[in-house]
PDB file of C-alpha atoms in Angstrom:
ATOM      1  CA  UNK E   1       0.000   0.000   0.000  1.00  0.00           C
ATOM      2  CA  UNK E   2       1.257   3.467  -0.795  1.00  0.00           C
ATOM      3  CA  UNK E   3       0.599   5.337   2.408  1.00  0.00           C
ATOM      4  CA  UNK E   4       1.330   8.587   4.183  1.00  0.00           C
ATOM      5  CA  UNK E   5       3.494   9.586   7.104  1.00  0.00           C
ATOM      6  CA  UNK E   6       4.035  13.053   8.472  1.00  0.00           C
ATOM      7  CA  UNK E   7       5.262  16.062   6.513  1.00  0.00           C
ATOM      8  CA  UNK E   8       7.899  18.215   8.158  1.00  0.00           C
ATOM      9  CA  UNK E   9       5.876  21.429   7.654  1.00  0.00           C
ATOM     10  CA  UNK E  10       2.699  21.951   9.645  1.00  0.00           C
ATOM     11  CA  UNK E  11      -0.079  22.865   7.228  1.00  0.00           C
ATOM     12  CA  UNK E  12      -2.176  25.954   7.828  1.00  0.00           C
ATOM     13  CA  UNK E  13      -5.957  25.825   7.555  1.00  0.00           C
ATOM     14  CA  UNK E  14      -7.583  27.967   4.865  1.00  0.00           C
ATOM     15  CA  UNK E  15      -8.034  31.460   6.362  1.00  0.00           C
ATOM     16  CA  UNK E  16     -11.688  31.740   5.358  1.00  0.00           C
ATOM     17  CA  UNK E  17     -12.406  28.160   6.460  1.00  0.00           C
ATOM     18  CA  UNK E  18     -13.060  26.981   2.895  1.00  0.00           C
ATOM     19  CA  UNK E  19     -13.500  23.243   2.422  1.00  0.00           C
ATOM     20  CA  UNK E  20     -12.549  22.130  -1.081  1.00  0.00           C
ATOM     21  CA  UNK E  21     -14.074  19.393  -3.194  1.00  0.00           C
ATOM     22  CA  UNK E  22     -11.815  16.739  -4.658  1.00  0.00           C
ATOM     23  CA  UNK E  23     -12.069  18.411  -8.080  1.00  0.00           C
ATOM     24  CA  UNK E  24     -11.087  21.772  -6.572  1.00  0.00           C
ATOM     25  CA  UNK E  25      -8.255  20.048  -4.701  1.00  0.00           C
ATOM     26  CA  UNK E  26      -6.860  18.571  -7.911  1.00  0.00           C
ATOM     27  CA  UNK E  27      -7.050  21.981  -9.612  1.00  0.00           C
ATOM     28  CA  UNK E  28      -5.241  23.668  -6.696  1.00  0.00           C
ATOM     29  CA  UNK E  29      -2.511  21.020  -6.726  1.00  0.00           C
ATOM     30  CA  UNK E  30      -2.070  21.455 -10.494  1.00  0.00           C
ATOM     31  CA  UNK E  31      -1.881  25.234 -10.038  1.00  0.00           C
ATOM     32  CA  UNK E  32       1.138  24.685  -7.776  1.00  0.00           C
ATOM     33  CA  UNK E  33       2.889  22.373 -10.222  1.00  0.00           C
ATOM     34  CA  UNK E  34       1.634  18.932  -9.204  1.00  0.00           C
ATOM     35  CA  UNK E  35       1.254  16.995 -12.461  1.00  0.00           C
ATOM     36  CA  UNK E  36      -1.574  14.551 -11.818  1.00  0.00           C
ATOM     37  CA  UNK E  37      -1.471  11.851 -14.507  1.00  0.00           C
ATOM     38  CA  UNK E  38      -4.680  11.035 -16.377  1.00  0.00           C
ATOM     39  CA  UNK E  39      -4.584   7.480 -15.019  1.00  0.00           C
ATOM     40  CA  UNK E  40      -4.660   8.602 -11.364  1.00  0.00           C
ATOM     41  CA  UNK E  41      -7.672   9.675  -9.355  1.00  0.00           C
ATOM     42  CA  UNK E  42      -8.347  10.871  -5.815  1.00  0.00           C
ATOM     43  CA  UNK E  43     -11.396  10.181  -3.648  1.00  0.00           C
ATOM     44  CA  UNK E  44     -12.512  11.126  -0.161  1.00  0.00           C
ATOM     45  CA  UNK E  45     -12.050   8.305   2.331  1.00  0.00           C
ATOM     46  CA  UNK E  46     -15.598   7.070   2.827  1.00  0.00           C
ATOM     47  CA  UNK E  47     -14.351   4.124   4.908  1.00  0.00           C
ATOM     48  CA  UNK E  48     -13.181   6.551   7.619  1.00  0.00           C
ATOM     49  CA  UNK E  49      -9.848   4.716   7.929  1.00  0.00           C
ATOM     50  CA  UNK E  50      -7.639   7.747   7.334  1.00  0.00           C
ATOM     51  CA  UNK E  51      -6.786  10.478   9.824  1.00  0.00           C
ATOM     52  CA  UNK E  52      -4.438  13.371  10.564  1.00  0.00           C
ATOM     53  CA  UNK E  53      -1.300  11.221  10.568  1.00  0.00           C
ATOM     54  CA  UNK E  54      -2.420   8.820   7.801  1.00  0.00           C
ATOM     55  CA  UNK E  55      -3.665  11.311   5.202  1.00  0.00           C
ATOM     56  CA  UNK E  56      -3.864   9.216   2.031  1.00  0.00           C
ATOM     57  CA  UNK E  57      -3.456   5.727   0.676  1.00  0.00           C
ATOM     58  CA  UNK E  58      -3.322   4.042  -2.665  1.00  0.00           C
ATOM     59  CA  UNK E  59      -4.393   0.548  -3.586  1.00  0.00           C
ATOM     60  CA  UNK E  60      -3.375  -2.254  -1.278  1.00  0.00           C
ATOM     61  CA  UNK E  61      -0.914  -4.730  -2.762  1.00  0.00           C
ATOM     62  CA  UNK E  62      -0.877  -8.113  -1.041  1.00  0.00           C
ATOM     63  CA  UNK E  63       1.507 -10.653  -2.522  1.00  0.00           C
ATOM     64  CA  UNK E  64       3.565 -13.521  -1.169  1.00  0.00           C
ATOM     65  CA  UNK E  65       7.249 -12.961  -0.451  1.00  0.00           C
ATOM     66  CA  UNK E  66       9.354 -13.026  -3.598  1.00  0.00           C
ATOM     67  CA  UNK E  67       6.446 -12.054  -5.882  1.00  0.00           C
ATOM     68  CA  UNK E  68       6.753  -9.354  -8.515  1.00  0.00           C
ATOM     69  CA  UNK E  69       4.608  -6.229  -8.250  1.00  0.00           C
ATOM     70  CA  UNK E  70       3.308  -4.900 -11.569  1.00  0.00           C
ATOM     71  CA  UNK E  71       1.717  -1.596 -12.552  1.00  0.00           C
ATOM     72  CA  UNK E  72      -1.574  -3.424 -13.112  1.00  0.00           C
ATOM     73  CA  UNK E  73      -1.570  -4.404  -9.426  1.00  0.00           C
ATOM     74  CA  UNK E  74      -2.294  -0.726  -8.669  1.00  0.00           C
ATOM     75  CA  UNK E  75      -4.816  -0.059 -11.431  1.00  0.00           C
ATOM     76  CA  UNK E  76      -8.525  -0.434 -10.648  1.00  0.00           C
ATOM     77  CA  UNK E  77      -9.990  -3.096 -12.943  1.00  0.00           C
ATOM     78  CA  UNK E  78     -13.132  -1.084 -13.784  1.00  0.00           C
ATOM     79  CA  UNK E  79     -11.798   2.487 -14.091  1.00  0.00           C
ATOM     80  CA  UNK E  80      -8.311   1.803 -15.428  1.00  0.00           C
ATOM     81  CA  UNK E  81      -6.974   4.360 -12.941  1.00  0.00           C
ATOM     82  CA  UNK E  82      -4.852   4.194  -9.815  1.00  0.00           C
ATOM     83  CA  UNK E  83      -7.175   5.255  -6.979  1.00  0.00           C
ATOM     84  CA  UNK E  84      -5.989   7.200  -3.958  1.00  0.00           C
ATOM     85  CA  UNK E  85      -8.197   7.782  -0.944  1.00  0.00           C
ATOM     86  CA  UNK E  86      -7.577  11.003   0.971  1.00  0.00           C
ATOM     87  CA  UNK E  87      -8.549  11.993   4.476  1.00  0.00           C
ATOM     88  CA  UNK E  88     -11.363  14.569   4.195  1.00  0.00           C
ATOM     89  CA  UNK E  89      -9.564  16.706   6.810  1.00  0.00           C
ATOM     90  CA  UNK E  90      -7.002  17.830   4.217  1.00  0.00           C
ATOM     91  CA  UNK E  91      -9.742  19.528   2.183  1.00  0.00           C
ATOM     92  CA  UNK E  92      -9.810  22.440   4.638  1.00  0.00           C
ATOM     93  CA  UNK E  93      -6.194  23.368   3.881  1.00  0.00           C
ATOM     94  CA  UNK E  94      -4.831  24.216   0.452  1.00  0.00           C
ATOM     95  CA  UNK E  95      -1.365  23.515   1.859  1.00  0.00           C
ATOM     96  CA  UNK E  96      -2.430  20.040   2.982  1.00  0.00           C
ATOM     97  CA  UNK E  97      -4.073  19.386  -0.380  1.00  0.00           C
ATOM     98  CA  UNK E  98      -0.952  20.331  -2.305  1.00  0.00           C
ATOM     99  CA  UNK E  99       1.354  18.492   0.102  1.00  0.00           C
ATOM    100  CA  UNK E 100      -0.614  15.242   0.127  1.00  0.00           C
ATOM    101  CA  UNK E 101      -1.345  15.119  -3.602  1.00  0.00           C
ATOM    102  CA  UNK E 102       2.261  16.062  -4.462  1.00  0.00           C
ATOM    103  CA  UNK E 103       3.526  13.342  -2.129  1.00  0.00           C
ATOM    104  CA  UNK E 104       1.322  10.612  -3.592  1.00  0.00           C
ATOM    105  CA  UNK E 105       1.953  11.558  -7.229  1.00  0.00           C
ATOM    106  CA  UNK E 106       5.734  11.781  -6.744  1.00  0.00           C
ATOM    107  CA  UNK E 107       5.921   8.402  -5.052  1.00  0.00           C
ATOM    108  CA  UNK E 108       3.739   6.776  -7.695  1.00  0.00           C
ATOM    109  CA  UNK E 109       5.595   8.326 -10.627  1.00  0.00           C
ATOM    110  CA  UNK E 110       8.944   7.156  -9.255  1.00  0.00           C
ATOM    111  CA  UNK E 111       7.532   3.626  -8.950  1.00  0.00           C
ATOM    112  CA  UNK E 112       5.811   3.610 -12.351  1.00  0.00           C
ATOM    113  CA  UNK E 113       8.818   2.652 -14.543  1.00  0.00           C
ATOM    114  CA  UNK E 114       9.874  -0.092 -12.130  1.00  0.00           C
ATOM    115  CA  UNK E 115       6.375  -1.550 -11.999  1.00  0.00           C
ATOM    116  CA  UNK E 116       5.794  -1.283 -15.738  1.00  0.00           C
ATOM    117  CA  UNK E 117       9.043  -3.190 -16.358  1.00  0.00           C
ATOM    118  CA  UNK E 118       8.047  -5.873 -13.847  1.00  0.00           C
ATOM    119  CA  UNK E 119      11.352  -5.735 -11.992  1.00  0.00           C
ATOM    120  CA  UNK E 120      10.066  -4.867  -8.507  1.00  0.00           C
ATOM    121  CA  UNK E 121       9.667  -7.564  -5.902  1.00  0.00           C
ATOM    122  CA  UNK E 122       7.087  -7.065  -3.144  1.00  0.00           C
ATOM    123  CA  UNK E 123       9.889  -6.602  -0.601  1.00  0.00           C
ATOM    124  CA  UNK E 124      11.371  -3.759  -2.667  1.00  0.00           C
ATOM    125  CA  UNK E 125       7.930  -2.194  -3.204  1.00  0.00           C
ATOM    126  CA  UNK E 126       7.377  -2.154   0.549  1.00  0.00           C
ATOM    127  CA  UNK E 127      10.866  -0.768   1.195  1.00  0.00           C
ATOM    128  CA  UNK E 128      10.249   2.073  -1.285  1.00  0.00           C
ATOM    129  CA  UNK E 129       6.871   3.038   0.195  1.00  0.00           C
ATOM    130  CA  UNK E 130       7.233   2.290   3.906  1.00  0.00           C
ATOM    131  CA  UNK E 131       7.264   5.169   6.396  1.00  0.00           C
ATOM    132  CA  UNK E 132      10.317   5.354   8.599  1.00  0.00           C
ATOM    133  CA  UNK E 133      12.809   4.204   5.953  1.00  0.00           C
ATOM    134  CA  UNK E 134      15.045   7.285   5.525  1.00  0.00           C
ATOM    135  CA  UNK E 135      15.914   8.186   1.947  1.00  0.00           C
ATOM    136  CA  UNK E 136      13.329   5.914   0.312  1.00  0.00           C
ATOM    137  CA  UNK E 137      10.760   7.164  -2.212  1.00  0.00           C
ATOM    138  CA  UNK E 138       8.246   7.760   0.546  1.00  0.00           C
ATOM    139  CA  UNK E 139      10.673   9.979   2.450  1.00  0.00           C
ATOM    140  CA  UNK E 140      11.774  11.834  -0.697  1.00  0.00           C
ATOM    141  CA  UNK E 141       8.113  12.420  -1.595  1.00  0.00           C
ATOM    142  CA  UNK E 142       7.633  14.327   1.676  1.00  0.00           C
ATOM    143  CA  UNK E 143      10.721  16.400   0.939  1.00  0.00           C
ATOM    144  CA  UNK E 144       9.203  17.436  -2.399  1.00  0.00           C
ATOM    145  CA  UNK E 145       5.785  18.081  -0.845  1.00  0.00           C
ATOM    146  CA  UNK E 146       7.329  20.302   1.824  1.00  0.00           C
ATOM    147  CA  UNK E 147       9.286  22.182  -0.841  1.00  0.00           C
ATOM    148  CA  UNK E 148       6.103  22.942  -2.799  1.00  0.00           C
ATOM    149  CA  UNK E 149       4.223  24.048   0.334  1.00  0.00           C
ATOM    150  CA  UNK E 150       7.127  26.313   1.248  1.00  0.00           C
ATOM    151  CA  UNK E 151       6.940  27.820  -2.259  1.00  0.00           C
ATOM    152  CA  UNK E 152       3.201  28.415  -1.718  1.00  0.00           C
ATOM    153  CA  UNK E 153       3.989  30.340   1.439  1.00  0.00           C
ATOM    154  CA  UNK E 154       6.709  32.365  -0.266  1.00  0.00           C
ATOM    155  CA  UNK E 155       4.679  33.264  -3.362  1.00  0.00           C
ATOM    156  CA  UNK E 156       1.347  33.648  -1.591  1.00  0.00           C
ATOM    157  CA  UNK E 157      -1.704  31.489  -1.621  1.00  0.00           C
ATOM    158  CA  UNK E 158      -4.360  31.372  -4.282  1.00  0.00           C
TER     159      UNK E 158
END
């Protein structure tokens, strides 16, 4: 599962208290340079499994040890897209929206070529995406997310 840990920057709530829709959230993220691929989609977490410290998750990948993880393991069989659930609490902060969506897209796009080539074992997939593994894709994704949020603060919010 591609999952979230904590960013290093504490996100500020929207000053007017605006709560964004998922479509507005995607547009805001794109405005700040987050390139959301056409085969990726975001949804509010209707299962109520996500929270302040677990802000988003992609599709769960369960495979036996030594198995190869493929791109198709992430793609929903009916939509043809990689679905990400997001904690509804991020929708009250443009900074959180940009940070979370940037994090998930970066991590996924770094994994994409490995998964499309079929060279990634489940153990490597987990190592790349696991919180608490310094320097892995998951950790680097938070670095990028924090960088974009810092740029938002420097240039001013929308």
